[in-house]
mmCIF file of C-alpha atoms in Angstrom:
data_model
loop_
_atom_site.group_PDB
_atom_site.id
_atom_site.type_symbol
_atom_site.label_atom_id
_atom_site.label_comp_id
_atom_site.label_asym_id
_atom_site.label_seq_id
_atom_site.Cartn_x
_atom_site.Cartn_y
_atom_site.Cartn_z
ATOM 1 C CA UNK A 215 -32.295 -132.347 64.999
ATOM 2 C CA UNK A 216 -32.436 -134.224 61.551
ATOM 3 C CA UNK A 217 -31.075 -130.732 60.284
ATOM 4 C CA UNK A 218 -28.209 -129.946 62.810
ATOM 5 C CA UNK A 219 -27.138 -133.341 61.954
ATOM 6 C CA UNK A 220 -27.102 -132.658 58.003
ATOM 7 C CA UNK A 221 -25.043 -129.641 58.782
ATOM 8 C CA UNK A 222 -22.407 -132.445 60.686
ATOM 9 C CA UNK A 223 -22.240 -134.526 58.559
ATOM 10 C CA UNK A 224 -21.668 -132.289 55.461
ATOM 11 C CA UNK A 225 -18.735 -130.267 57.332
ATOM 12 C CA UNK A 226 -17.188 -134.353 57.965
ATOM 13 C CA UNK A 227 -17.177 -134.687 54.051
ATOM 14 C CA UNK A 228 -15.972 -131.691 53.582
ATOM 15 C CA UNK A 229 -13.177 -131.849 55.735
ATOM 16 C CA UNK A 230 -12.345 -135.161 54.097
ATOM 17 C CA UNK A 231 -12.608 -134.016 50.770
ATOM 18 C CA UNK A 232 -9.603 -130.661 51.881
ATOM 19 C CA UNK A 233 -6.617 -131.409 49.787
ATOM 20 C CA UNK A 234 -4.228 -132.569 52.813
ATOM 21 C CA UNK A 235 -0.877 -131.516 50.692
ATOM 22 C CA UNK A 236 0.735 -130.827 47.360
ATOM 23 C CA UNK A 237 0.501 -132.354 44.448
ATOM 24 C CA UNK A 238 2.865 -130.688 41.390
ATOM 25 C CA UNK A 239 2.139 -132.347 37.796
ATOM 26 C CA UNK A 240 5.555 -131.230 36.385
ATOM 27 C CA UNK A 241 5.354 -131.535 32.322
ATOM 28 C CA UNK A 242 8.206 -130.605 30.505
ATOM 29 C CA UNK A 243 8.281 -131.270 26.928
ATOM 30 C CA UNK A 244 11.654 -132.733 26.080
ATOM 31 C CA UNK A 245 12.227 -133.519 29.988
ATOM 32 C CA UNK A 246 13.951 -136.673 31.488
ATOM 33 C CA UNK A 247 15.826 -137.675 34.433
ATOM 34 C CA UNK A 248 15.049 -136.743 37.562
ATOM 35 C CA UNK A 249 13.025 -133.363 38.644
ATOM 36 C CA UNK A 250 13.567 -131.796 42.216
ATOM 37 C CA UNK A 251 11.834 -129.588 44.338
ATOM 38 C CA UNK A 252 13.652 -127.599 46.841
ATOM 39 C CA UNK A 253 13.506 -124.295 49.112
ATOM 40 C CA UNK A 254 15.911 -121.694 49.371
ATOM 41 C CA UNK A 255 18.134 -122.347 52.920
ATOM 42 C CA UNK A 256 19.964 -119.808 54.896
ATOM 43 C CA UNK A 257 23.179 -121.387 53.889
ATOM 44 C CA UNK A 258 22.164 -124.260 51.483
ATOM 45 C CA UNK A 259 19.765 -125.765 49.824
ATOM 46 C CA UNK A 260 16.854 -127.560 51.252
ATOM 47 C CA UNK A 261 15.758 -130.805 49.286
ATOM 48 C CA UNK A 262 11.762 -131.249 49.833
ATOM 49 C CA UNK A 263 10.881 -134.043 46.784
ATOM 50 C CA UNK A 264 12.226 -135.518 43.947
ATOM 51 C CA UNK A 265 10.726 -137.970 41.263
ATOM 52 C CA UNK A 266 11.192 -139.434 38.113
ATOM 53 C CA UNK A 267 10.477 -137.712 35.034
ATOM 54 C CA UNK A 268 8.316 -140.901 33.000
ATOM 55 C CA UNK A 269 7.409 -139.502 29.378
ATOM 56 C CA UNK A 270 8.061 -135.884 30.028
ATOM 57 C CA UNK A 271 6.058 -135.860 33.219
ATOM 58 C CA UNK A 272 6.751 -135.878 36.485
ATOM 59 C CA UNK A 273 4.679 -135.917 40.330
ATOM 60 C CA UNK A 274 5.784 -134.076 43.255
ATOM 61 C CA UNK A 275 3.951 -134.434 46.508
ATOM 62 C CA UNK A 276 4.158 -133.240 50.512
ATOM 63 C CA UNK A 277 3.067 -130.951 52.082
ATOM 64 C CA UNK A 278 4.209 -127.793 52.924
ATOM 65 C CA UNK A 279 3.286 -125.688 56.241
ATOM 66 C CA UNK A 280 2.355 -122.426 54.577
ATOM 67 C CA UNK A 281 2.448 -120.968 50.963
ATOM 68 C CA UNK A 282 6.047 -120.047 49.472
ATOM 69 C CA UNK A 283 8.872 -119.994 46.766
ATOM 70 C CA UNK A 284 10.148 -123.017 45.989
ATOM 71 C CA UNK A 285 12.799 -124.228 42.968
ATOM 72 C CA UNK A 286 12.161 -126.959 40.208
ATOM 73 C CA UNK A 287 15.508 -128.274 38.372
ATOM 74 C CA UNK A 288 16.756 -131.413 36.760
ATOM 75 C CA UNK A 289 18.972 -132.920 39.239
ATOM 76 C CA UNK A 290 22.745 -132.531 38.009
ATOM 77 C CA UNK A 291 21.355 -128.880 36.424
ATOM 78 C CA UNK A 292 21.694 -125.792 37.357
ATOM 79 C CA UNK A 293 18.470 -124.226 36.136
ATOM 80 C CA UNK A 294 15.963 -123.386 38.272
ATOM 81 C CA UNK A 295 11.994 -122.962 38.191
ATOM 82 C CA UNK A 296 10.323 -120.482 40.805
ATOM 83 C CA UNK A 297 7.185 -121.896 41.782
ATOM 84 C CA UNK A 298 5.125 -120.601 45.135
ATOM 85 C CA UNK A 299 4.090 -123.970 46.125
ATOM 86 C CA UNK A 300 1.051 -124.005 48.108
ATOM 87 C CA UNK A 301 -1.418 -127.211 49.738
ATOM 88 C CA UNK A 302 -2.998 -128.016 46.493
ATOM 89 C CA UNK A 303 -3.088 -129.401 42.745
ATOM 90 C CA UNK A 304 -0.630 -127.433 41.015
ATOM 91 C CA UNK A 305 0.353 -128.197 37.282
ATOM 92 C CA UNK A 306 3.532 -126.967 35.614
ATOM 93 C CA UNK A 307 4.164 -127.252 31.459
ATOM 94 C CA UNK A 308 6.875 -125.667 29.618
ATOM 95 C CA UNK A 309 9.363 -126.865 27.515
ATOM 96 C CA UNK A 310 12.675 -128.025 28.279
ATOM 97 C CA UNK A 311 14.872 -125.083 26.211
ATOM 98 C CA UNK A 312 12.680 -122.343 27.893
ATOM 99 C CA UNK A 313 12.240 -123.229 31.725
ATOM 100 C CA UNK A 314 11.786 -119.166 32.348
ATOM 101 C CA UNK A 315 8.387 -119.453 30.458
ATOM 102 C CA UNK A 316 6.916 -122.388 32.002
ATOM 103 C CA UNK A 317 3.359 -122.097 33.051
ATOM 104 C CA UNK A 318 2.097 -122.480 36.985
ATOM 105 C CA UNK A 319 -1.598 -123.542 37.521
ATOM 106 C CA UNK A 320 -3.106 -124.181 40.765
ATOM 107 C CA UNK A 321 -1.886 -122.265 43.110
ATOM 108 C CA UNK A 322 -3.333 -118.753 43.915
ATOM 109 C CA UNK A 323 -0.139 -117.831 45.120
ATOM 110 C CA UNK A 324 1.607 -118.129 42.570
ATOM 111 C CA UNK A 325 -1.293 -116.033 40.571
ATOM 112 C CA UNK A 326 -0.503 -113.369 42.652
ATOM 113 C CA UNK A 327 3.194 -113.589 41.854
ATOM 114 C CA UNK A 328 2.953 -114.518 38.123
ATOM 115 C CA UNK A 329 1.006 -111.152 37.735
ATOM 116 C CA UNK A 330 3.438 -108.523 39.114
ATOM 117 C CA UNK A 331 6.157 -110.813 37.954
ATOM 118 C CA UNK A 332 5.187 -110.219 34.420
ATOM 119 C CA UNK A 333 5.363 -106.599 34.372
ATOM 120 C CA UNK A 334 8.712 -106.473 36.229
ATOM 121 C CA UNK A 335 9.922 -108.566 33.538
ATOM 122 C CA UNK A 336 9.103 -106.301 30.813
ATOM 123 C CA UNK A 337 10.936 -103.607 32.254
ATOM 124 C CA UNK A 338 13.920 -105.821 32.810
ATOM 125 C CA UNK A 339 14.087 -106.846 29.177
ATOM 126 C CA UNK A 340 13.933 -102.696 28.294
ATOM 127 C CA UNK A 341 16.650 -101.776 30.064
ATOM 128 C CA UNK A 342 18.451 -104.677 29.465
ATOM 129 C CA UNK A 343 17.998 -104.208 25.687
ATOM 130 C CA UNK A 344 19.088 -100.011 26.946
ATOM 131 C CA UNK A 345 21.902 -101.417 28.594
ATOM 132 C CA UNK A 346 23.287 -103.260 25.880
ATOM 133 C CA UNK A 347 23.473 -100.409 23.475
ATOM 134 C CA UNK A 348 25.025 -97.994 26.442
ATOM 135 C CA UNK A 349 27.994 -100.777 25.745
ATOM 136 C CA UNK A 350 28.095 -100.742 21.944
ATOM 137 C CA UNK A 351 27.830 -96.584 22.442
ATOM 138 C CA UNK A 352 30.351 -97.129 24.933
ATOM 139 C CA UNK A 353 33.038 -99.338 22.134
ATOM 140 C CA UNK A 354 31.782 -96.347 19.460
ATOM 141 C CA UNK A 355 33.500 -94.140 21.867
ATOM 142 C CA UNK A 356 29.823 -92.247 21.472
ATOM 143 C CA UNK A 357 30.214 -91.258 25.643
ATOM 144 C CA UNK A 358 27.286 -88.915 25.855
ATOM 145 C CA UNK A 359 25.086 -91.333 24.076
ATOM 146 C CA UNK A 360 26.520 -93.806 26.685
ATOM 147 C CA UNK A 361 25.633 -92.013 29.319
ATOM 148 C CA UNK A 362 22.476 -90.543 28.161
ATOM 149 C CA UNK A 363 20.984 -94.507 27.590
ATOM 150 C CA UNK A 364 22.000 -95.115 31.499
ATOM 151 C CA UNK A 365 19.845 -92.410 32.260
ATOM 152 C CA UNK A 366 17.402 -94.373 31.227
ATOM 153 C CA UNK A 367 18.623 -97.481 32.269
ATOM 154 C CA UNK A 368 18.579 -96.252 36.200
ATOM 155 C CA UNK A 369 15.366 -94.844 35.585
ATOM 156 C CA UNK A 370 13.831 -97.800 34.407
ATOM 157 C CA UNK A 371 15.288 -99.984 36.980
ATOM 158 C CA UNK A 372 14.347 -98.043 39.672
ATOM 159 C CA UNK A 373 10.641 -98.640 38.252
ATOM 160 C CA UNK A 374 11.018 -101.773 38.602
ATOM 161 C CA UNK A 375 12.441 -101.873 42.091
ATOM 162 C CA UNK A 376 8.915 -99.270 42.896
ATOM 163 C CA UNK A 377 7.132 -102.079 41.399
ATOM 164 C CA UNK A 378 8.581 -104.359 44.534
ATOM 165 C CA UNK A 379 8.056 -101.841 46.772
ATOM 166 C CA UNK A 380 4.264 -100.840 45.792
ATOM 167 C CA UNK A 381 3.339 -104.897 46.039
ATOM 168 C CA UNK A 382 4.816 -105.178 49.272
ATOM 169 C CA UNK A 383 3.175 -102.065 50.738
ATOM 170 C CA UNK A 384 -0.257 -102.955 49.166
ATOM 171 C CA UNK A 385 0.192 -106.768 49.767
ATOM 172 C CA UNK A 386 1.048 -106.886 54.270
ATOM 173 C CA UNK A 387 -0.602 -110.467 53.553
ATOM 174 C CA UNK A 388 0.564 -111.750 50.750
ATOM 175 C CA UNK A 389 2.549 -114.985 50.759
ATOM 176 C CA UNK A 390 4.398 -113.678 48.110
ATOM 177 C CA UNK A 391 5.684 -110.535 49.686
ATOM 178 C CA UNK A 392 8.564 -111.958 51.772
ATOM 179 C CA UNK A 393 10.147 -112.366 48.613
ATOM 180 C CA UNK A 394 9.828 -109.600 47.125
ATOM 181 C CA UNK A 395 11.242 -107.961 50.621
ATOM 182 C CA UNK A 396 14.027 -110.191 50.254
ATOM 183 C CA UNK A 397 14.760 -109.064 46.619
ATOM 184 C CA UNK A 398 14.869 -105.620 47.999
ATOM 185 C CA UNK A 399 15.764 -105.061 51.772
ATOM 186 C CA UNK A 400 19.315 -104.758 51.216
ATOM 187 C CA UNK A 401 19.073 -101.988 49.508
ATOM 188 C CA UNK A 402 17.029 -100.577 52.088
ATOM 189 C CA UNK A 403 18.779 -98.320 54.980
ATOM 190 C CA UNK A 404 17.403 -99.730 59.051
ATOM 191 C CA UNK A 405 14.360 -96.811 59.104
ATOM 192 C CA UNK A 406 12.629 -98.887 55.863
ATOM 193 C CA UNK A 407 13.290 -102.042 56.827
ATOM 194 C CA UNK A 408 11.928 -101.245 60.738
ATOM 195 C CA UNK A 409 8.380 -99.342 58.797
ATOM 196 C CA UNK A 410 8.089 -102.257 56.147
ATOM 197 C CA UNK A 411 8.505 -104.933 58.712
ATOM 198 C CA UNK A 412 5.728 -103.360 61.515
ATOM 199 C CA UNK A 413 3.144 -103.269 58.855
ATOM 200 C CA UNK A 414 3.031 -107.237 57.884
ATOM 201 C CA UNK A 415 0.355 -109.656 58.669
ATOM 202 C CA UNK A 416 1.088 -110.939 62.093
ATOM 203 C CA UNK A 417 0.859 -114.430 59.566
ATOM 204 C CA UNK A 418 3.834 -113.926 58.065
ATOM 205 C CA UNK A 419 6.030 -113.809 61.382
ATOM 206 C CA UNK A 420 6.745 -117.515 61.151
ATOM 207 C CA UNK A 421 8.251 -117.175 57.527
ATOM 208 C CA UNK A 422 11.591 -117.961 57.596
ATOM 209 C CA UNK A 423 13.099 -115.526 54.976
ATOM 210 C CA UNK A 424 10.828 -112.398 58.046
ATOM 211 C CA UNK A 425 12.759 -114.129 61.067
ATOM 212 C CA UNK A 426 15.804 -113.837 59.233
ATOM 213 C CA UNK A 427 15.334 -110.079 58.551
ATOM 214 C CA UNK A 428 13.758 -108.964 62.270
ATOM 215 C CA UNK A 429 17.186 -110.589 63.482
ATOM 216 C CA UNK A 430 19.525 -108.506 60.825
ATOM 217 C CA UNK A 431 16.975 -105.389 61.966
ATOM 218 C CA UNK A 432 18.034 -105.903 65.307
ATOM 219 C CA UNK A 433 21.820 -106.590 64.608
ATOM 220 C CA UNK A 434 21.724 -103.090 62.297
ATOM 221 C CA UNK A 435 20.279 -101.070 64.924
ATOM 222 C CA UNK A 436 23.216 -102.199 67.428
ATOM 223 C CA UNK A 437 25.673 -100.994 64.196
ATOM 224 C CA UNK A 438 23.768 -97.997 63.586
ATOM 225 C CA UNK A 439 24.718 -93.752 63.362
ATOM 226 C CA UNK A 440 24.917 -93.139 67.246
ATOM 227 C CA UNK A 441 26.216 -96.581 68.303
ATOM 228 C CA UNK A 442 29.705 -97.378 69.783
ATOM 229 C CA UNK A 443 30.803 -99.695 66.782
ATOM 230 C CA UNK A 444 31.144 -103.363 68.082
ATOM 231 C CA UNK A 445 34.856 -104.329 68.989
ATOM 232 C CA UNK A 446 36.595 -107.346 67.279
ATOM 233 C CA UNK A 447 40.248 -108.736 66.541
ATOM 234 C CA UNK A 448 41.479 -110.117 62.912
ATOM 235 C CA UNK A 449 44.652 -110.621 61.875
ATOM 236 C CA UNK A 450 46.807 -108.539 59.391
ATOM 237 C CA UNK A 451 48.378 -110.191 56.500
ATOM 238 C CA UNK A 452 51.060 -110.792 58.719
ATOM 239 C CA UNK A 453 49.386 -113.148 61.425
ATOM 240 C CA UNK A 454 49.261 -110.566 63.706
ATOM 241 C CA UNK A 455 45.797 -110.296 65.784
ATOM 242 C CA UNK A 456 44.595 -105.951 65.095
ATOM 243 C CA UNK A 457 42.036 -104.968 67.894
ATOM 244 C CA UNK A 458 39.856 -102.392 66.180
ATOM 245 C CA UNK A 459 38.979 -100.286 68.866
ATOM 246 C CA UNK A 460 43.164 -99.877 69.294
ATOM 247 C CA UNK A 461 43.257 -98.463 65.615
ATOM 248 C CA UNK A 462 39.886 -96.052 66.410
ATOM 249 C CA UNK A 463 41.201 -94.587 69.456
ATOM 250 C CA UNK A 464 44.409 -93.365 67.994
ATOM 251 C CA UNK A 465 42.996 -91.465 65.528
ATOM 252 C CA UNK A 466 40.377 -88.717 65.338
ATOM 253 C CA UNK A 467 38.078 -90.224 62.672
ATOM 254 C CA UNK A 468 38.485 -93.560 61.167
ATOM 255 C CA UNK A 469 37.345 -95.611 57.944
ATOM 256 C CA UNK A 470 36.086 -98.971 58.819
ATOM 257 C CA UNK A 471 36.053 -100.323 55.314
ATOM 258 C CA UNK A 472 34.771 -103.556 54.321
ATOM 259 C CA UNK A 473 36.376 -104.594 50.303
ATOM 260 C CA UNK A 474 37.272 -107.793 48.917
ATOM 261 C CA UNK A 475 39.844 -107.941 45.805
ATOM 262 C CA UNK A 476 37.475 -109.804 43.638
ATOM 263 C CA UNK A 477 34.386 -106.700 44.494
ATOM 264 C CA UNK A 478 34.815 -104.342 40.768
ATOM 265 C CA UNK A 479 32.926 -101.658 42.649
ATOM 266 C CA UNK A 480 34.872 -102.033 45.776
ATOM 267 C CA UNK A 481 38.300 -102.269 43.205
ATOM 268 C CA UNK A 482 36.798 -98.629 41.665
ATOM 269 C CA UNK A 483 36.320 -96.690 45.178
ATOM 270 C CA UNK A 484 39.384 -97.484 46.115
ATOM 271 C CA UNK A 485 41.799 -94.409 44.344
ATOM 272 C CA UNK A 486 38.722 -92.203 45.993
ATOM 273 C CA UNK A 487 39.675 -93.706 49.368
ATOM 274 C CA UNK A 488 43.405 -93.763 49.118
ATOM 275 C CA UNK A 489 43.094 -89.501 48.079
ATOM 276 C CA UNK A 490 40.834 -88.558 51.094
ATOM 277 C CA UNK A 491 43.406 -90.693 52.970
ATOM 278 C CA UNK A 492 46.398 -89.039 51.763
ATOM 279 C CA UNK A 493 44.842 -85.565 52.141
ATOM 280 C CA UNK A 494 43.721 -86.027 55.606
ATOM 281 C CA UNK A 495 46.145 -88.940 57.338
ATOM 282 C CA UNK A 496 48.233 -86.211 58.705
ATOM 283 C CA UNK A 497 44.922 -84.470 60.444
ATOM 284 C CA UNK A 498 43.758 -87.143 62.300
ATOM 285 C CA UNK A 499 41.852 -89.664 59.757
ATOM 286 C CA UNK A 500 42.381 -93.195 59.377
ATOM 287 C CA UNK A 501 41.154 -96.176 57.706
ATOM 288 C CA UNK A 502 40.956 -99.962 58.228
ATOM 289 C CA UNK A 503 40.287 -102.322 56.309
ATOM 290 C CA UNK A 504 38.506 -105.808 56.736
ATOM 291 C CA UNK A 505 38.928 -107.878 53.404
ATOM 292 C CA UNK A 506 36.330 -110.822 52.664
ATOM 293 C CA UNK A 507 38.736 -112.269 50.271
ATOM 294 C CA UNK A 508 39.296 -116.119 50.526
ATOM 295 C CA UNK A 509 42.834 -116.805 49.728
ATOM 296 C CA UNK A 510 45.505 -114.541 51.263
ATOM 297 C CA UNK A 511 47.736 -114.207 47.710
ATOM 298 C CA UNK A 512 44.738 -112.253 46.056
ATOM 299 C CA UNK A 513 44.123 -110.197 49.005
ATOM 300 C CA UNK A 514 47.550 -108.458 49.278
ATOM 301 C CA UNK A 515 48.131 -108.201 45.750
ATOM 302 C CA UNK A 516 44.524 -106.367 45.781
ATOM 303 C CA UNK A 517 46.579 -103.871 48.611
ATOM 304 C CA UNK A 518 49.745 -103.805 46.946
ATOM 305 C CA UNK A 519 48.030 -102.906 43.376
ATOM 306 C CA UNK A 520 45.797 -100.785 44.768
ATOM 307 C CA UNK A 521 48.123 -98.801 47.109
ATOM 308 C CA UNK A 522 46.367 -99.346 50.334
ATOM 309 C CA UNK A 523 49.262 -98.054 52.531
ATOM 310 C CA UNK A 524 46.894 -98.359 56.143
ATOM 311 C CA UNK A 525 46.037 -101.476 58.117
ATOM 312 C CA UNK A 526 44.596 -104.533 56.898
ATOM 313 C CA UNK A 527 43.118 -107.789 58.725
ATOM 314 C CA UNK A 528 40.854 -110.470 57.435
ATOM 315 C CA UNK A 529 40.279 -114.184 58.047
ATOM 316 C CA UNK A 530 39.802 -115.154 54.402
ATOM 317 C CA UNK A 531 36.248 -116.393 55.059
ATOM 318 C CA UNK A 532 34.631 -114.698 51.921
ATOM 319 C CA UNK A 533 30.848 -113.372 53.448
ATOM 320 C CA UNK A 534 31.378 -115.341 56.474
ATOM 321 C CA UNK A 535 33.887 -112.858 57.732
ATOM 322 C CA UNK A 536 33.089 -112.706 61.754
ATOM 323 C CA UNK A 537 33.235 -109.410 61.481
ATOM 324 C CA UNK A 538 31.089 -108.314 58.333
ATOM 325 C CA UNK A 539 28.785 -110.788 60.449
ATOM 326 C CA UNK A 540 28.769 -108.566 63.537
ATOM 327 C CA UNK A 541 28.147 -105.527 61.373
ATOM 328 C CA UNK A 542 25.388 -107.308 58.838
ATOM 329 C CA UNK A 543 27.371 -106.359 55.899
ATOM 330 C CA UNK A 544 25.860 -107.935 53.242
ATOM 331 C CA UNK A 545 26.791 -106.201 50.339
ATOM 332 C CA UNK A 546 30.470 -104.487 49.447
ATOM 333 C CA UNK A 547 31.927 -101.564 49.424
ATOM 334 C CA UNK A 548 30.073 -101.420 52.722
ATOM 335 C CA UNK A 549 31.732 -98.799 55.560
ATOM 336 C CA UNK A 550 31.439 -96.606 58.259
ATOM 337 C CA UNK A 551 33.032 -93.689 59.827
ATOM 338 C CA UNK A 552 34.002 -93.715 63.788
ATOM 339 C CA UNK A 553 35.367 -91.295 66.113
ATOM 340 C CA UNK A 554 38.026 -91.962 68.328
ATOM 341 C CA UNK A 555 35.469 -92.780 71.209
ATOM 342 C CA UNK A 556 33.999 -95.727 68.695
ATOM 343 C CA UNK A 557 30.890 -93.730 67.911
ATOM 344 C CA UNK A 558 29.610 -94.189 64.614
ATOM 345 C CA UNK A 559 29.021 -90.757 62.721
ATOM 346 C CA UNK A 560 28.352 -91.650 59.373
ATOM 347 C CA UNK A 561 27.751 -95.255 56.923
ATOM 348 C CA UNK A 562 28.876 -96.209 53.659
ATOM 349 C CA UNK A 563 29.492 -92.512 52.434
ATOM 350 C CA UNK A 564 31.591 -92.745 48.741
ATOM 351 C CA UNK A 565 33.599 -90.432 46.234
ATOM 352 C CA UNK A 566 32.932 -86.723 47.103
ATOM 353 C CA UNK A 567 30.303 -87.632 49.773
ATOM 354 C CA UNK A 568 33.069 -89.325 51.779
ATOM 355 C CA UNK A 569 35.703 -86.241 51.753
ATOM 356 C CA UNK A 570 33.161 -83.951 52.426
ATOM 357 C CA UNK A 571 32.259 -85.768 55.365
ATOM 358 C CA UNK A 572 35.797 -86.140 56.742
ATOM 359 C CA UNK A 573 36.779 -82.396 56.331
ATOM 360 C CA UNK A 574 33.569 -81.493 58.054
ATOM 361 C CA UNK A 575 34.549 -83.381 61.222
ATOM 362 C CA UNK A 576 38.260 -83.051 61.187
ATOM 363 C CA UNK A 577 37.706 -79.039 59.884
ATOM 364 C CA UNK A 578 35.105 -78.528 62.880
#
């Protein structure tokens, strides 16, 4: 009995002695102010603490309901610190004029991070350094060299972006994994994102960034090759309301194309789009366009400039166009190809790709 009771009373201290939150020693050499912790939101920023930086130093304390990336700044500055915050003593010393170096103790979490973080930042600094002389080749009018040091650039950032992928894949658990999937999903078409999301730790289902992609997984599947494209209405530059499905059904294959006048790649694929629509308009082919530009003067300059002689709508509400909602366009140029029934045949195909694709169909 005298034993069992031992056992009791040691798993009472223990218990008592479990560090109940966070507690973040923040010193910054050269600091003062104020220092702030916050997370990431899906539209803002979330505050969780702030406190006063006294002699360099400052405390940060809560408590946080599972490990994950959080932000350190000054308040009134826009430099941030990633930290993966985590229900224990954490420590973080750096110096004011190099907040990308500062050191992270305390959090095992953050260990796992700081390691494959490390690497990933060597290889950005080497094609960074590539990059920069691809421009000065580029000013020497040296073109081949140019293009012979993005070789290398693209091959080196894809290493990095296998990096990502390898840690997620060989991490399902890992708190630190949901961002790493977030640094990468968009680039990812709906087959990855469905095979990297089925093999996570059940654990990690109440993460917030994981809900947010299992509902975009579900919105791309309803947007996906196969699928009657979703319906919606937007006005044209004009004020008139433009029902998409009355543009698809007139025409045997049509361009849904999501730009903005401020997106350089979107700016650049645009003579590409304008020649496959000049060479085919007459056959059947068509193309729409939904603009996520904010103010209406830039967007029809962008058409006017550009020579974008087919029809236009948008409701100037940058990424929170309704419609690049419905489709879970998060990136631009983003588009898809529809038949006159509203079935999608074919996403976010570019230069020769996308004429290729159109004579096929309208040659068939």
């Amino acid at each position: 009995m005298k034993k069992i009771w031992i056992l009791v009373l040691g798993s009472v201290i223990f218990a008592c002695t479990q560090q109940k939150g966070f507690e973040i020693t923040v010193d910054i050499n050269g600091a003062e102010g104020q220092m702030l912790l916050e997370q990431r939101g899906t539209d803002a920023w979330i505050s969780v603490d702030t406190a006063n930086v006294v002699n360099g130093v400052a405390v940060l304390k809560g408590e946080v309901e599972r490990p994950g990336d959080y932000y350190l700044s000054f308040l009134g500055q826009r430099n941030k610190m990633l930290i993966f915050v985590e229900n224990s003593k954490m420590t973080v010393t750096g110096a004011v004029d190099s907040l990308d170096n500062v050191q992270v103790t305390g959090s095992k979490t953050h260990d796992e991070y700081k390691e494959i973080d490390k690497q990933i930042k060597e290889l950005s600094n080497e094609y960074m350094a590539l990059y920069q002389q691809s421009r000065e080749s580029l000013m020497q009018r040296d073109t081949a060299k140019a293009e012979e040091l993005m070789d290398k650039v693209n091959e080196i950032y894809e290493r990095a972006n296998q990096m990502q992928d390898d840690f997620i894949k060989n991490n399902p658990g890992s708190y630190v994994t949901p961002y790493f999937i977030s640094n990468v999903q968009y680039s990812k078409d709906l087959d990855e994102l469905v095979e990297m999301v089925e093999v996570l730790d059940p654990k990690l289902d109440s993460v917030p960034s994981i809900i947010g992609l299992k509902e975009r997984i579900e919105k791309l599947k309803t947007v996906a090759v196969g699928q009657i494209a979703p319906d919606f209405t937007q006005n044209d530059p004009e004020g008139n309301p433009v029902r998409f499905s009355d543009v698809y059904s007139q025409n045997e294959l049509t361009l849904l194309d999501f730009w903005a006048a401020w997106c350089g790649p979107c700016r650049a694929e645009n003579p590409n789009v304008v020649s496959v629509y000049n060479s085919y308009k007459d056959k059947g082919f068509n193309v729409f366009g939904v603009s996520l530009d904010r103010t209406k003067e830039d967007w029809q300059k962008a058409i006017k400039d550009d020579d974008l002689t087919w029809q236009h709508v948008s409701d100037l509400s940058y990424w929170q166009n309704s419609a690049a909602q419905l489709y879970a366009v998060n990136s631009i140029p983003s588009s898809l190809l529809v038949d006159k029934n509203g079935k999608i045949i074919a996403k976010n195909k570019r230069g020769d790709e996308l004429r290729k694709v159109v004579a096929d169909f309208l040659e068939q």
